[in-house]
Short mmCIF file of C-alpha atoms in Angstrom, two decimals:
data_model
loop_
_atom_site.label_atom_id
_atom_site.label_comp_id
_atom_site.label_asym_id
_atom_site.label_seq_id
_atom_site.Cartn_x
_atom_site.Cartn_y
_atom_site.Cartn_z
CA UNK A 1 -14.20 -9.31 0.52
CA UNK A 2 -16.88 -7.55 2.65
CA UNK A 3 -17.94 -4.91 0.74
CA UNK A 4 -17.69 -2.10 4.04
CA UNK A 5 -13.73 -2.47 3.88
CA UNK A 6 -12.33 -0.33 0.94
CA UNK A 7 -8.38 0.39 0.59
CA UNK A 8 -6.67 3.28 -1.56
CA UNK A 9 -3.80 2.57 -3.09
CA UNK A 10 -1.13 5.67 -3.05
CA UNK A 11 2.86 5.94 -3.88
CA UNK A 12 4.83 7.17 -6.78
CA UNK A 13 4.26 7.13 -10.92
CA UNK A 14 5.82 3.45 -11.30
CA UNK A 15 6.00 1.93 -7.62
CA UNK A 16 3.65 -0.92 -8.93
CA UNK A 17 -0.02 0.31 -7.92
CA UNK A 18 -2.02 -0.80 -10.81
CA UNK A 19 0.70 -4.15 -11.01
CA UNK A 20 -0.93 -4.72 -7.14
CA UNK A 21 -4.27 -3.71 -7.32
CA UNK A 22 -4.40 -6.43 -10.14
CA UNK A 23 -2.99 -9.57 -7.81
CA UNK A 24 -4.90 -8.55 -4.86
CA UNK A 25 -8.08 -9.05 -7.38
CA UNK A 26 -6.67 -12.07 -9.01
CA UNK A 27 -6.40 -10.71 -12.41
CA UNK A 28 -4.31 -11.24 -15.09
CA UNK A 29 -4.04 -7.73 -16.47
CA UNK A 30 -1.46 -5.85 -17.97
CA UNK A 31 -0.69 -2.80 -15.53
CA UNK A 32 -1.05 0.66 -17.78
CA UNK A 33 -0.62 3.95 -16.70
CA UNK A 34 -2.89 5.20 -14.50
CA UNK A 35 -4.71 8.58 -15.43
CA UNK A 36 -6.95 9.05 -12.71
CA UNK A 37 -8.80 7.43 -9.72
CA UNK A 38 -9.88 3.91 -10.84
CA UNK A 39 -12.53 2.24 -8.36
CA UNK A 40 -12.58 -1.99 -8.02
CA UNK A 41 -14.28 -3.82 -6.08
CA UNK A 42 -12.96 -2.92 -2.85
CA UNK A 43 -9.51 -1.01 -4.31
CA UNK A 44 -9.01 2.21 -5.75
CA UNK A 45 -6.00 3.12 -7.84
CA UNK A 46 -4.65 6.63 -7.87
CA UNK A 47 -2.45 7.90 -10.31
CA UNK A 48 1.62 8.19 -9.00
CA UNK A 49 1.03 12.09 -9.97
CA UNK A 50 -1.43 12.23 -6.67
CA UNK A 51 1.24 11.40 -4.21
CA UNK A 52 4.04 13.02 -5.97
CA UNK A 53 2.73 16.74 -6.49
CA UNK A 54 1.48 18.29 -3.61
CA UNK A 55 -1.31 19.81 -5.42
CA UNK A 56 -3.00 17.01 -6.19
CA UNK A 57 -2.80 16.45 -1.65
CA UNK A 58 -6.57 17.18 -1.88
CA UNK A 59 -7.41 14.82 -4.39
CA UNK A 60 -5.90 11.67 -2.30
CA UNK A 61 -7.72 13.76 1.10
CA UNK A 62 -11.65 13.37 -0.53
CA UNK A 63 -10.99 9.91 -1.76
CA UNK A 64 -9.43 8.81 1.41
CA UNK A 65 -13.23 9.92 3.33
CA UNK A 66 -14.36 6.65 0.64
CA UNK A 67 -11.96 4.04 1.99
CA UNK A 68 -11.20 2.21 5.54
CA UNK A 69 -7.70 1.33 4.52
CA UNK A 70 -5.14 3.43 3.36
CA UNK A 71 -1.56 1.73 1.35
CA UNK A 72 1.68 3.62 1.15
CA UNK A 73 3.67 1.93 -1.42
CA UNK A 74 7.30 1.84 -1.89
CA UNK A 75 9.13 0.63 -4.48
CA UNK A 76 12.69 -1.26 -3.15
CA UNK A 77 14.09 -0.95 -6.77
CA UNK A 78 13.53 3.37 -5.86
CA UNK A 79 15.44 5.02 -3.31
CA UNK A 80 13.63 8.06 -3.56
CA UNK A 81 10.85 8.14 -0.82
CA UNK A 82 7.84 10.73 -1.79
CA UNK A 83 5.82 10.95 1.12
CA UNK A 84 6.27 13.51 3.49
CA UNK A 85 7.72 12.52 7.40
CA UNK A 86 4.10 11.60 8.97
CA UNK A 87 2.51 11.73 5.85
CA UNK A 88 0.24 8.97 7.05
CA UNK A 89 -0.65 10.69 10.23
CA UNK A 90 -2.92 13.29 8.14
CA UNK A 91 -5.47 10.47 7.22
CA UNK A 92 -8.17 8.75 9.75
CA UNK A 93 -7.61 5.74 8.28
CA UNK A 94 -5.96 2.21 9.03
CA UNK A 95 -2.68 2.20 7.12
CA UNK A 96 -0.81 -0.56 5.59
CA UNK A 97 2.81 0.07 4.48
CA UNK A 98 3.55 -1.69 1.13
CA UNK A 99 7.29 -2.78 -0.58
CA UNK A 100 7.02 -3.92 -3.81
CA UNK A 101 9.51 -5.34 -6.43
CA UNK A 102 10.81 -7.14 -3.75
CA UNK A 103 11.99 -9.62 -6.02
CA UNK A 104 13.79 -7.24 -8.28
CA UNK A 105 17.62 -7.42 -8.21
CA UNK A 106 17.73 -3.99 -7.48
CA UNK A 107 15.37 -4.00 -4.77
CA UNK A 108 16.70 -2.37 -1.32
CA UNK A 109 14.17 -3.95 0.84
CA UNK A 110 15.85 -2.99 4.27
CA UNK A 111 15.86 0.75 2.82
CA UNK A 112 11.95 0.70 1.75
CA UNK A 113 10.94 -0.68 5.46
CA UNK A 114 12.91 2.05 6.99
CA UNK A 115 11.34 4.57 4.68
CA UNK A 116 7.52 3.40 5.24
CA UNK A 117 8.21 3.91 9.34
CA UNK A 118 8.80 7.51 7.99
CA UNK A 119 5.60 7.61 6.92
CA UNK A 120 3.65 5.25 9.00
CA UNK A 121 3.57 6.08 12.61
CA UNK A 122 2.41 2.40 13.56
CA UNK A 123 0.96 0.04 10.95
CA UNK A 124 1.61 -3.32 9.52
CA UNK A 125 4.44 -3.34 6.73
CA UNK A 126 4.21 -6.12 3.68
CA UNK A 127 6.81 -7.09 1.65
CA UNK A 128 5.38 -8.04 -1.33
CA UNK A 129 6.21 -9.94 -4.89
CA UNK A 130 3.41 -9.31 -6.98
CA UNK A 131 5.12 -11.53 -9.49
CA UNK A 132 5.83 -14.18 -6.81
CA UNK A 133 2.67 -13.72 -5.62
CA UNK A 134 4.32 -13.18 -1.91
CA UNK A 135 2.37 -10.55 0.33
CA UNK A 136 -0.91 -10.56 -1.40
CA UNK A 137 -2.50 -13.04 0.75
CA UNK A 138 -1.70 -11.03 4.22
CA UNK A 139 -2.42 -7.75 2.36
CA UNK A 140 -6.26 -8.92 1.65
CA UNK A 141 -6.32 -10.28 5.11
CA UNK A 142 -5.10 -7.15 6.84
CA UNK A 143 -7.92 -4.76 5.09
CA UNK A 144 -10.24 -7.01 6.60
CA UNK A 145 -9.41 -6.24 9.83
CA UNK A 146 -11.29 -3.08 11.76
CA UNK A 147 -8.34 -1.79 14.09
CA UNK A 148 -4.67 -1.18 14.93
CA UNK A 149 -4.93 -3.56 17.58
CA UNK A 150 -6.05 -6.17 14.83
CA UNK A 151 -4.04 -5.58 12.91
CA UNK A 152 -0.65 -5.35 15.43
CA UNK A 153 -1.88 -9.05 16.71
CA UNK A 154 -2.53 -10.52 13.08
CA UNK A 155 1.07 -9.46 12.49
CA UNK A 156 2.17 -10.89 15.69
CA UNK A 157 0.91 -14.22 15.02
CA UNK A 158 1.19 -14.55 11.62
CA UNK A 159 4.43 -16.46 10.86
CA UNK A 160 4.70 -15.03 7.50
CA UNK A 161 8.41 -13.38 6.47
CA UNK A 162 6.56 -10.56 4.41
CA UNK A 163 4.83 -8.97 7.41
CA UNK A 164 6.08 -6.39 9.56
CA UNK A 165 5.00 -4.61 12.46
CA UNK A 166 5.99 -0.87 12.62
#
């Protein structure tokens, strides 16, 4: 991946950031907690506590000014959404909406999509399996991409079920 493209990862303590960040790099890593930023390659990690405490707002604001590529995650086996209506408008950055555990048998996908156009004016959405290895591939595609528009006709004409278009 061109170095110049960089993407945050952001979205609640468990929603399967770390469990990502470690398929989109092709490792096979145990996911542990994450306790604060963690920078790879072109991926950083923030901790769940960032996105769920409104303090911490400032923390994912300064690290966002370091990245081209902002992902909401949401985890379908979670009902509870954590970002704020808009939440995504507040960044100047491409986002990418993110469901993960889709392959859990608890996993509400239909209810995580609608919750990420909560947050995600317009954007891509990716359903992904990081287990199943299903919406990795688009995911390091789309943060190679430089614009909305890109981004909207990647979507378009990729015939892939895990890709949305918001």
């Amino acid at each position: 991946m061109l170095a110049k493209h960089k993407a945050m990862l952001i979205g609640s303590i468990g929603a399967g950031k770390s469990t990502l960040t470690n398929s989109l790099l092709g490792r096979e890593v145990k996911a542990v907690k994450t306790q604060s930023l963690n920078y790879y390659d072109w991926i950083v990690d923030t901790p769940g506590e960032y996105t769920e405490n409104p303090l911490f707002y400032k923390n994912i604001m300064a690290t966002a000014l370091e990245v081209t590529h902002v992902l909401y995650l949401q985890d379908a086996t979670n009902q509870k959404l954590i970002f704020p209506h808009g939440f995504s408008s507040g960044f100047n950055k491409l986002a990418i909406g993110v469901v993960t555990k889709s392959d859990s048998e608890r996993a509400d996908v239909n209810l995580a999509v609608s919750q990420l156009k909560r947050v995600i004016a317009k954007g891509p959405i990716v359903i992904t399996s990081s287990y199943k290895n299903e919406g990795i591939q688009e995911i390091r595609e789309l943060v190679q991409l430089n614009s909305l528009e890109e981004m909207k006709e990647y979507a378009n004409n990729n015939y892939s079920a895990n890709i949305i278009f918001a």
